[in-house]
Amino acid sequence: MKNRSNDSHYQWDYQDYRGNYGQNPAPRKRNAGLKYFLIAMGVVIVLAGALCIGVTAWNGKAPAPNPPGATLPGENGELEHLPEINQQNKPEDSVPETTGDGLLTPAGIYKKCAPSVVGIVSYGDSSTAQGSGIILSENGYIITNAHVVSGFNDYEVVLQNGDSYDAQLVGADNQSDLALLRMVSLPQEGLVAATFGNSDELEVGEMVVAIGNPGGLALASTQTVGYISAVQRTITTELGYTMVCIQADAAINPGNSGGPLINTYGQVVGITSSKLVEEGYEGIGFSIPINTALPILDDLMQHGRVTGRAQMGITVVEVSSSEAAYYGIPMGLRIMSITKESDMGRQGAEVGDIITSIDGWAVTTRGDVSDILAKHRPGDTVEIGLYRASRTGRGQTLTINVTLIGS
């Protein structure tokens, strides 16, 4: 694209803007004077007639003259102004904090709960992330999402008033997307810990609000209002884990992660996560039920990790349908590593083997595995079906019995 203002060779060519757009004017014909005279006379007659008609019409519609002594606005050199307006404050009860049956209004929820919501800033070697958090206790424990803090080294907690404090990571659990921080120092005026409710009592149609920082700290302490759309909604996370969540239509955006979902009693009933929002949809957001979260957070506080969760002690990647079709192998989970504590290696599993089934159930995703393992405890034995590729192109299948370990 060219910019005319920067073209030093461009000049206007006035010859191009003559009445006939640059063409040479046509020569005049002789004896054309009479013709032009008659045309001019015709135009004069038409204009005179139109003028007479216009004057007649104006006289019939003209407004009455101003009465004697009247002055028009501005005749005395004075400028017009708006009439004096008496601005009034809202009546004191115009925004009630409670309803007639004692429930909190959105305004009442915000006043009570916003001081318990904080901003989280995570710092890495070359990147930062911002999210939200909930004050769990007055001694500085902060709830947030694992994806807000995972992969970072330093953390900062920003209170509603803008004061910030360094924090340390107590523990994080990617499977539940929960994490726990603890502030290194506390404000002199203390912290306002959140009040927690019973998420099992939620009903579809119940009003809830979400408070957090949807665009990071630039939009700190934003409240959105909605209703419970569904309870016990099973979804699969980006990491392939299956979770049972609360579905609500209160807006949840990046930066809201780790903030609270609050009922009309001012109780935190869920922990919002932007990672659980269905992309491409509006009015569909998910939160981790607080009844699910609290036992995990207690484990993180005591041990820095979730204990009692059955595991196989391996890392895996999913074999996609296209990869399976191209190489002629089954879909499943390819083993990438086996820990020393795992029973998998002792029972004959090898790196590169593909897990195709557990307890007779076909598995093709991490979510399939987590669903099956959630029904077991450490020490249980499961039957695992494996596929092992060979250099000849003909793979072999085998079955092993593995004792599960704890997390």
GROMACS .gro file of C-alpha atoms in nm:
model
  407
    1MET     CA    1   0.000   0.000   0.000
    2LYS     CA    2   0.135   0.343  -0.092
    3ASN     CA    3   0.108   0.650   0.119
    4ARG     CA    4   0.051   0.961  -0.086
    5SER     CA    5   0.184   1.192   0.182
    6ASN     CA    6   0.526   1.026   0.151
    7ASP     CA    7   0.541   1.033  -0.230
    8SER     CA    8   0.764   1.331  -0.315
    9HIS     CA    9   0.702   1.285  -0.689
   10TYR     CA   10   0.326   1.314  -0.666
   11GLN     CA   11   0.168   1.644  -0.781
   12TRP     CA   12  -0.188   1.745  -0.840
   13ASP     CA   13  -0.264   1.785  -1.215
   14TYR     CA   14  -0.526   2.054  -1.230
   15GLN     CA   15  -0.584   1.984  -1.597
   16ASP     CA   16  -0.738   1.657  -1.499
   17TYR     CA   17  -1.014   1.835  -1.306
   18ARG     CA   18  -1.167   2.045  -1.581
   19GLY     CA   19  -1.542   2.024  -1.639
   20ASN     CA   20  -1.505   1.758  -1.904
   21TYR     CA   21  -1.252   1.559  -1.692
   22GLY     CA   22  -0.940   1.628  -1.898
   23GLN     CA   23  -1.089   1.606  -2.246
   24ASN     CA   24  -1.034   1.896  -2.486
   25PRO     CA   25  -1.338   2.128  -2.494
   26ALA     CA   26  -1.566   2.083  -2.796
   27PRO     CA   27  -1.570   2.374  -3.043
   28ARG     CA   28  -1.873   2.604  -3.028
   29LYS     CA   29  -2.115   2.605  -3.318
   30ARG     CA   30  -2.186   2.930  -3.504
   31ASN     CA   31  -2.519   3.118  -3.454
   32ALA     CA   32  -2.568   2.957  -3.112
   33GLY     CA   33  -2.635   3.293  -2.938
   34LEU     CA   34  -3.010   3.295  -3.005
   35LYS     CA   35  -3.042   2.946  -2.870
   36TYR     CA   36  -2.871   3.032  -2.542
   37PHE     CA   37  -3.077   3.354  -2.508
   38LEU     CA   38  -3.406   3.160  -2.532
   39ILE     CA   39  -3.288   2.905  -2.278
   40ALA     CA   40  -3.190   3.180  -2.034
   41MET     CA   41  -3.529   3.351  -2.067
   42GLY     CA   42  -3.706   3.024  -1.998
   43VAL     CA   43  -3.506   2.970  -1.679
   44VAL     CA   44  -3.589   3.325  -1.558
   45ILE     CA   45  -3.962   3.270  -1.611
   46VAL     CA   46  -3.957   2.939  -1.420
   47LEU     CA   47  -3.766   3.090  -1.125
   48ALA     CA   48  -4.002   3.387  -1.104
   49GLY     CA   49  -4.303   3.157  -1.087
   50ALA     CA   50  -4.146   2.942  -0.817
   51LEU     CA   51  -4.062   3.253  -0.613
   52CYS     CA   52  -4.422   3.375  -0.618
   53ILE     CA   53  -4.555   3.037  -0.503
   54GLY     CA   54  -4.298   3.019  -0.222
   55VAL     CA   55  -4.383   3.366  -0.088
   56THR     CA   56  -4.754   3.282  -0.080
   57ALA     CA   57  -4.693   2.961   0.111
   58TRP     CA   58  -4.459   3.129   0.360
   59ASN     CA   59  -4.711   3.401   0.438
   60GLY     CA   60  -4.967   3.132   0.524
   61LYS     CA   61  -4.736   2.943   0.761
   62ALA     CA   62  -4.514   3.216   0.906
   63PRO     CA   63  -4.515   3.232   1.288
   64ALA     CA   64  -4.673   3.524   1.461
   65PRO     CA   65  -4.432   3.810   1.529
   66ASN     CA   66  -4.290   3.847   1.879
   67PRO     CA   67  -4.498   4.069   2.106
   68PRO     CA   68  -4.375   4.422   2.163
   69GLY     CA   69  -4.085   4.439   2.402
   70ALA     CA   70  -4.002   4.069   2.371
   71THR     CA   71  -3.638   3.971   2.322
   72LEU     CA   72  -3.501   3.661   2.161
   73PRO     CA   73  -3.253   3.437   2.346
   74GLY     CA   74  -2.910   3.584   2.325
   75GLU     CA   75  -3.023   3.929   2.210
   76ASN     CA   76  -2.892   4.084   2.531
   77GLY     CA   77  -2.556   3.910   2.496
   78GLU     CA   78  -2.645   3.648   2.761
   79LEU     CA   79  -2.572   3.277   2.701
   80GLU     CA   80  -2.834   3.015   2.771
   81HIS     CA   81  -2.773   2.755   3.043
   82LEU     CA   82  -2.943   2.439   3.164
   83PRO     CA   83  -3.216   2.507   3.419
   84GLU     CA   84  -3.102   2.451   3.775
   85ILE     CA   85  -3.115   2.080   3.854
   86ASN     CA   86  -3.120   1.953   4.209
   87GLN     CA   87  -2.920   1.631   4.211
   88GLN     CA   88  -3.025   1.398   4.488
   89ASN     CA   89  -2.857   1.107   4.659
   90LYS     CA   90  -3.012   0.762   4.645
   91PRO     CA   91  -3.256   0.682   4.923
   92GLU     CA   92  -3.070   0.495   5.196
   93ASP     CA   93  -3.267   0.177   5.136
   94SER     CA   94  -3.239   0.186   4.754
   95VAL     CA   95  -2.968  -0.083   4.749
   96PRO     CA   96  -3.055  -0.320   5.032
   97GLU     CA   97  -2.793  -0.568   5.146
   98THR     CA   98  -3.049  -0.832   5.239
   99THR     CA   99  -3.380  -0.944   5.098
  100GLY     CA  100  -3.705  -0.981   5.288
  101ASP     CA  101  -3.628  -1.344   5.371
  102GLY     CA  102  -3.283  -1.261   5.508
  103LEU     CA  103  -3.073  -1.362   5.205
  104LEU     CA  104  -2.792  -1.138   5.086
  105THR     CA  105  -2.843  -0.931   4.773
  106PRO     CA  106  -2.556  -0.908   4.519
  107ALA     CA  107  -2.456  -0.579   4.684
  108GLY     CA  108  -2.461  -0.745   5.026
  109ILE     CA  109  -2.257  -1.043   4.902
  110TYR     CA  110  -1.992  -0.815   4.759
  111LYS     CA  111  -1.964  -0.606   5.074
  112LYS     CA  112  -1.925  -0.914   5.291
  113CYS     CA  113  -1.708  -1.134   5.069
  114ALA     CA  114  -1.490  -0.911   4.849
  115PRO     CA  115  -1.232  -0.849   5.129
  116SER     CA  116  -1.171  -1.228   5.135
  117VAL     CA  117  -1.076  -1.238   4.766
  118VAL     CA  118  -0.715  -1.166   4.666
  119GLY     CA  119  -0.507  -1.139   4.353
  120ILE     CA  120  -0.229  -1.390   4.284
  121VAL     CA  121   0.081  -1.300   4.081
  122SER     CA  122   0.317  -1.587   3.993
  123TYR     CA  123   0.670  -1.515   3.870
  124GLY     CA  124   0.888  -1.747   3.663
  125ASP     CA  125   1.224  -1.713   3.496
  126SER     CA  126   1.077  -1.552   3.185
  127SER     CA  127   0.703  -1.522   3.243
  128THR     CA  128   0.436  -1.420   3.491
  129ALA     CA  129   0.075  -1.520   3.550
  130GLN     CA  130  -0.212  -1.354   3.733
  131GLY     CA  131  -0.514  -1.513   3.894
  132SER     CA  132  -0.739  -1.495   4.196
  133GLY     CA  133  -0.741  -1.653   4.541
  134ILE     CA  134  -0.951  -1.699   4.853
  135ILE     CA  135  -0.835  -1.628   5.208
  136LEU     CA  136  -0.877  -1.965   5.380
  137SER     CA  137  -0.765  -1.861   5.728
  138GLU     CA  138  -0.655  -1.559   5.923
  139ASN     CA  139  -0.300  -1.696   5.948
  140GLY     CA  140  -0.242  -1.645   5.577
  141TYR     CA  141  -0.340  -1.962   5.390
  142ILE     CA  142  -0.469  -1.881   5.042
  143ILE     CA  143  -0.665  -2.111   4.807
  144THR     CA  144  -0.610  -2.085   4.433
  145ASN     CA  145  -0.587  -2.302   4.121
  146ALA     CA  146  -0.290  -2.524   4.046
  147HIS     CA  147  -0.257  -2.385   3.694
  148VAL     CA  148  -0.212  -2.035   3.839
  149VAL     CA  149   0.101  -2.136   4.034
  150SER     CA  150   0.240  -2.444   3.857
  151GLY     CA  151   0.573  -2.388   3.684
  152PHE     CA  152   0.657  -2.068   3.872
  153ASN     CA  153   0.906  -1.988   4.147
  154ASP     CA  154   0.786  -1.680   4.336
  155TYR     CA  155   0.438  -1.570   4.440
  156GLU     CA  156   0.268  -1.250   4.550
  157VAL     CA  157  -0.070  -1.208   4.719
  158VAL     CA  158  -0.248  -0.876   4.654
  159LEU     CA  159  -0.524  -0.777   4.897
  160GLN     CA  160  -0.837  -0.585   4.800
  161ASN     CA  161  -0.682  -0.258   4.920
  162GLY     CA  162  -0.383  -0.308   4.688
  163ASP     CA  163  -0.129  -0.409   4.952
  164SER     CA  164   0.087  -0.702   4.840
  165TYR     CA  165   0.273  -0.970   5.035
  166ASP     CA  166   0.513  -1.244   4.937
  167ALA     CA  167   0.383  -1.600   4.961
  168GLN     CA  168   0.520  -1.954   4.951
  169LEU     CA  169   0.370  -2.253   4.773
  170VAL     CA  170   0.249  -2.513   5.022
  171GLY     CA  171   0.134  -2.764   4.762
  172ALA     CA  172  -0.047  -2.805   4.431
  173ASP     CA  173  -0.250  -3.085   4.273
  174ASN     CA  174  -0.289  -3.077   3.895
  175GLN     CA  175  -0.555  -3.345   3.892
  176SER     CA  176  -0.801  -3.133   4.092
  177ASP     CA  177  -0.650  -2.799   3.977
  178LEU     CA  178  -0.614  -2.689   4.340
  179ALA     CA  179  -0.322  -2.522   4.514
  180LEU     CA  180  -0.247  -2.374   4.854
  181LEU     CA  181  -0.024  -2.073   4.927
  182ARG     CA  182   0.079  -1.920   5.258
  183MET     CA  183   0.164  -1.554   5.303
  184VAL     CA  184   0.513  -1.490   5.446
  185SER     CA  185   0.391  -1.194   5.653
  186LEU     CA  186   0.049  -1.064   5.752
  187PRO     CA  187  -0.105  -0.714   5.756
  188GLN     CA  188  -0.133  -0.548   6.095
  189GLU     CA  189  -0.510  -0.510   6.058
  190GLY     CA  190  -0.545  -0.883   5.996
  191LEU     CA  191  -0.710  -1.085   5.722
  192VAL     CA  192  -1.078  -1.147   5.652
  193ALA     CA  193  -1.116  -1.523   5.610
  194ALA     CA  194  -1.393  -1.648   5.384
  195THR     CA  195  -1.701  -1.831   5.512
  196PHE     CA  196  -1.756  -2.173   5.352
  197GLY     CA  197  -2.086  -2.344   5.278
  198ASN     CA  198  -2.211  -2.688   5.178
  199SER     CA  199  -2.192  -2.731   4.801
  200ASP     CA  200  -2.404  -3.049   4.820
  201GLU     CA  201  -2.703  -2.829   4.906
  202LEU     CA  202  -2.688  -2.628   4.584
  203GLU     CA  203  -2.995  -2.637   4.363
  204VAL     CA  204  -3.043  -2.552   3.996
  205GLY     CA  205  -3.180  -2.197   3.968
  206GLU     CA  206  -3.012  -2.075   4.287
  207MET     CA  207  -2.841  -1.738   4.249
  208VAL     CA  208  -2.463  -1.723   4.289
  209VAL     CA  209  -2.189  -1.468   4.229
  210ALA     CA  210  -1.826  -1.497   4.128
  211ILE     CA  211  -1.567  -1.248   4.252
  212GLY     CA  212  -1.216  -1.226   4.108
  213ASN     CA  213  -0.980  -1.055   3.868
  214PRO     CA  214  -1.105  -1.148   3.517
  215GLY     CA  215  -0.836  -0.948   3.337
  216GLY     CA  216  -0.572  -0.971   3.606
  217LEU     CA  217  -0.512  -0.697   3.862
  218ALA     CA  218  -0.627  -0.432   3.614
  219LEU     CA  219  -0.984  -0.552   3.677
  220ALA     CA  220  -0.941  -0.656   4.040
  221SER     CA  221  -1.244  -0.734   4.260
  222THR     CA  222  -1.489  -0.776   3.973
  223GLN     CA  223  -1.821  -0.938   4.064
  224THR     CA  224  -2.040  -1.125   3.816
  225VAL     CA  225  -2.386  -1.262   3.892
  226GLY     CA  226  -2.559  -1.573   3.764
  227TYR     CA  227  -2.750  -1.885   3.853
  228ILE     CA  228  -2.670  -2.250   3.908
  229SER     CA  229  -2.723  -2.420   3.572
  230ALA     CA  230  -2.642  -2.777   3.680
  231VAL     CA  231  -2.491  -2.967   3.971
  232GLN     CA  232  -2.283  -3.284   3.956
  233ARG     CA  233  -2.172  -3.200   3.601
  234THR     CA  234  -1.896  -3.438   3.485
  235ILE     CA  235  -1.634  -3.279   3.258
  236THR     CA  236  -1.286  -3.366   3.133
  237THR     CA  237  -1.007  -3.117   3.201
  238GLU     CA  238  -0.734  -3.009   2.960
  239LEU     CA  239  -0.499  -3.259   3.126
  240GLY     CA  240  -0.742  -3.542   3.066
  241TYR     CA  241  -0.874  -3.576   3.423
  242THR     CA  242  -1.244  -3.625   3.490
  243MET     CA  243  -1.402  -3.389   3.744
  244VAL     CA  244  -1.751  -3.345   3.885
  245CYS     CA  245  -1.822  -2.970   3.888
  246ILE     CA  246  -2.082  -2.701   3.949
  247GLN     CA  247  -2.209  -2.538   3.629
  248ALA     CA  248  -2.318  -2.175   3.649
  249ASP     CA  249  -2.377  -1.892   3.404
  250ALA     CA  250  -2.189  -1.624   3.601
  251ALA     CA  251  -1.911  -1.496   3.374
  252ILE     CA  252  -1.575  -1.662   3.442
  253ASN     CA  253  -1.274  -1.536   3.246
  254PRO     CA  254  -0.895  -1.576   3.256
  255GLY     CA  255  -0.783  -1.417   3.582
  256ASN     CA  256  -1.093  -1.540   3.768
  257SER     CA  257  -0.911  -1.869   3.827
  258GLY     CA  258  -0.891  -1.952   4.196
  259GLY     CA  259  -1.164  -1.709   4.300
  260PRO     CA  260  -1.483  -1.803   4.484
  261LEU     CA  261  -1.831  -1.896   4.372
  262ILE     CA  262  -2.060  -1.762   4.648
  263ASN     CA  263  -2.421  -1.831   4.741
  264THR     CA  264  -2.676  -1.583   4.875
  265TYR     CA  265  -2.570  -1.655   5.235
  266GLY     CA  266  -2.223  -1.519   5.160
  267GLN     CA  267  -2.072  -1.868   5.173
  268VAL     CA  268  -1.805  -1.997   4.934
  269VAL     CA  269  -1.952  -2.304   4.766
  270GLY     CA  270  -1.708  -2.343   4.478
  271ILE     CA  271  -1.368  -2.245   4.339
  272THR     CA  272  -1.384  -2.108   3.987
  273SER     CA  273  -1.142  -2.210   3.716
  274SER     CA  274  -1.108  -2.051   3.371
  275LYS     CA  275  -0.950  -2.378   3.257
  276LEU     CA  276  -1.290  -2.540   3.300
  277VAL     CA  277  -1.473  -2.290   3.079
  278GLU     CA  278  -1.604  -2.434   2.752
  279GLU     CA  279  -1.438  -2.229   2.477
  280GLY     CA  280  -1.674  -2.102   2.210
  281TYR     CA  281  -1.969  -2.091   2.449
  282GLU     CA  282  -2.115  -1.811   2.658
  283GLY     CA  283  -2.283  -1.852   2.994
  284ILE     CA  284  -2.119  -2.188   3.065
  285GLY     CA  285  -1.861  -2.193   3.344
  286PHE     CA  286  -1.754  -2.455   3.592
  287SER     CA  287  -1.639  -2.446   3.953
  288ILE     CA  288  -1.483  -2.706   4.182
  289PRO     CA  289  -1.734  -2.787   4.461
  290ILE     CA  290  -1.598  -2.679   4.798
  291ASN     CA  291  -1.695  -3.017   4.947
  292THR     CA  292  -1.458  -3.179   4.696
  293ALA     CA  293  -1.187  -2.919   4.746
  294LEU     CA  294  -1.154  -2.906   5.126
  295PRO     CA  295  -1.020  -3.262   5.180
  296ILE     CA  296  -0.763  -3.207   4.905
  297LEU     CA  297  -0.661  -2.871   5.053
  298ASP     CA  298  -0.626  -3.035   5.395
  299ASP     CA  299  -0.391  -3.293   5.242
  300LEU     CA  300  -0.190  -3.017   5.076
  301MET     CA  301  -0.164  -2.831   5.408
  302GLN     CA  302  -0.045  -3.138   5.599
  303HIS     CA  303   0.170  -3.314   5.341
  304GLY     CA  304   0.226  -3.073   5.054
  305ARG     CA  305   0.059  -3.327   4.822
  306VAL     CA  306  -0.253  -3.539   4.797
  307THR     CA  307  -0.216  -3.870   4.979
  308GLY     CA  308  -0.426  -4.183   4.961
  309ARG     CA  309  -0.482  -4.151   4.587
  310ALA     CA  310  -0.412  -4.478   4.404
  311GLN     CA  311  -0.147  -4.456   4.134
  312MET     CA  312   0.044  -4.686   3.901
  313GLY     CA  313   0.370  -4.492   3.933
  314ILE     CA  314   0.418  -4.418   3.564
  315THR     CA  315   0.399  -4.130   3.317
  316VAL     CA  316   0.212  -4.176   2.991
  317VAL     CA  317   0.113  -4.004   2.666
  318GLU     CA  318  -0.202  -4.074   2.471
  319VAL     CA  319  -0.180  -4.259   2.139
  320SER     CA  320  -0.410  -4.069   1.904
  321SER     CA  321  -0.639  -4.234   1.650
  322SER     CA  322  -0.434  -4.096   1.359
  323GLU     CA  323  -0.109  -4.229   1.508
  324ALA     CA  324  -0.270  -4.567   1.572
  325ALA     CA  325  -0.397  -4.589   1.213
  326TYR     CA  326  -0.065  -4.482   1.063
  327TYR     CA  327   0.152  -4.727   1.258
  328GLY     CA  328  -0.103  -5.005   1.288
  329ILE     CA  329  -0.103  -5.002   1.667
  330PRO     CA  330  -0.393  -4.986   1.916
  331MET     CA  331  -0.508  -4.665   2.081
  332GLY     CA  332  -0.416  -4.637   2.447
  333LEU     CA  333  -0.155  -4.483   2.678
  334ARG     CA  334   0.212  -4.525   2.592
  335ILE     CA  335   0.435  -4.564   2.899
  336MET     CA  336   0.706  -4.297   2.903
  337SER     CA  337   0.866  -4.366   3.243
  338ILE     CA  338   0.829  -4.601   3.541
  339THR     CA  339   0.921  -4.495   3.896
  340LYS     CA  340   1.127  -4.714   4.127
  341GLU     CA  341   0.834  -4.745   4.366
  342SER     CA  342   0.599  -4.870   4.096
  343ASP     CA  343   0.500  -5.235   4.071
  344MET     CA  344   0.465  -5.199   3.693
  345GLY     CA  345   0.832  -5.267   3.620
  346ARG     CA  346   0.848  -5.559   3.860
  347GLN     CA  347   0.555  -5.720   3.679
  348GLY     CA  348   0.721  -5.691   3.338
  349ALA     CA  349   0.594  -5.361   3.193
  350GLU     CA  350   0.846  -5.165   2.986
  351VAL     CA  351   0.882  -4.807   2.864
  352GLY     CA  352   0.716  -4.793   2.521
  353ASP     CA  353   0.441  -5.043   2.605
  354ILE     CA  354   0.086  -4.924   2.538
  355ILE     CA  355  -0.176  -4.971   2.811
  356THR     CA  356  -0.497  -5.078   2.639
  357SER     CA  357  -0.714  -5.185   2.934
  358ILE     CA  358  -0.745  -5.180   3.313
  359ASP     CA  359  -0.966  -5.433   3.490
  360GLY     CA  360  -1.113  -5.527   3.153
  361TRP     CA  361  -1.215  -5.168   3.067
  362ALA     CA  362  -1.064  -5.019   2.750
  363VAL     CA  363  -0.862  -4.703   2.817
  364THR     CA  364  -0.760  -4.446   2.557
  365THR     CA  365  -0.725  -4.126   2.765
  366ARG     CA  366  -0.584  -4.018   3.099
  367GLY     CA  367  -0.941  -3.950   3.206
  368ASP     CA  368  -1.028  -4.315   3.153
  369VAL     CA  369  -0.742  -4.418   3.382
  370SER     CA  370  -0.823  -4.162   3.654
  371ASP     CA  371  -1.187  -4.275   3.658
  372ILE     CA  372  -1.084  -4.638   3.719
  373LEU     CA  373  -0.814  -4.556   3.975
  374ALA     CA  374  -1.055  -4.334   4.167
  375LYS     CA  375  -1.245  -4.650   4.261
  376HIS     CA  376  -0.932  -4.807   4.416
  377ARG     CA  377  -0.708  -4.746   4.712
  378PRO     CA  378  -0.331  -4.792   4.744
  379GLY     CA  379  -0.254  -5.162   4.785
  380ASP     CA  380  -0.535  -5.278   4.553
  381THR     CA  381  -0.439  -5.502   4.261
  382VAL     CA  382  -0.559  -5.429   3.907
  383GLU     CA  383  -0.529  -5.623   3.583
  384ILE     CA  384  -0.357  -5.426   3.306
  385GLY     CA  385  -0.360  -5.514   2.937
  386LEU     CA  386  -0.048  -5.413   2.740
  387TYR     CA  387   0.053  -5.398   2.374
  388ARG     CA  388   0.424  -5.424   2.294
  389ALA     CA  389   0.544  -5.336   1.945
  390SER     CA  390   0.820  -5.543   1.780
  391ARG     CA  391   1.078  -5.470   1.514
  392THR     CA  392   0.916  -5.724   1.285
  393GLY     CA  393   0.598  -5.517   1.286
  394ARG     CA  394   0.394  -5.783   1.464
  395GLY     CA  395   0.321  -5.665   1.816
  396GLN     CA  396   0.238  -5.883   2.114
  397THR     CA  397  -0.027  -5.843   2.382
  398LEU     CA  398   0.016  -5.939   2.745
  399THR     CA  399  -0.166  -5.905   3.074
  400ILE     CA  400  -0.008  -5.823   3.411
  401ASN     CA  401  -0.143  -5.782   3.764
  402VAL     CA  402  -0.012  -5.470   3.932
  403THR     CA  403  -0.038  -5.353   4.295
  404LEU     CA  404  -0.125  -4.983   4.311
  405ILE     CA  405   0.085  -4.740   4.514
  406GLY     CA  406  -0.015  -4.427   4.699
  407SER     CA  407   0.043  -4.074   4.584
   0.00000   0.00000   0.00000
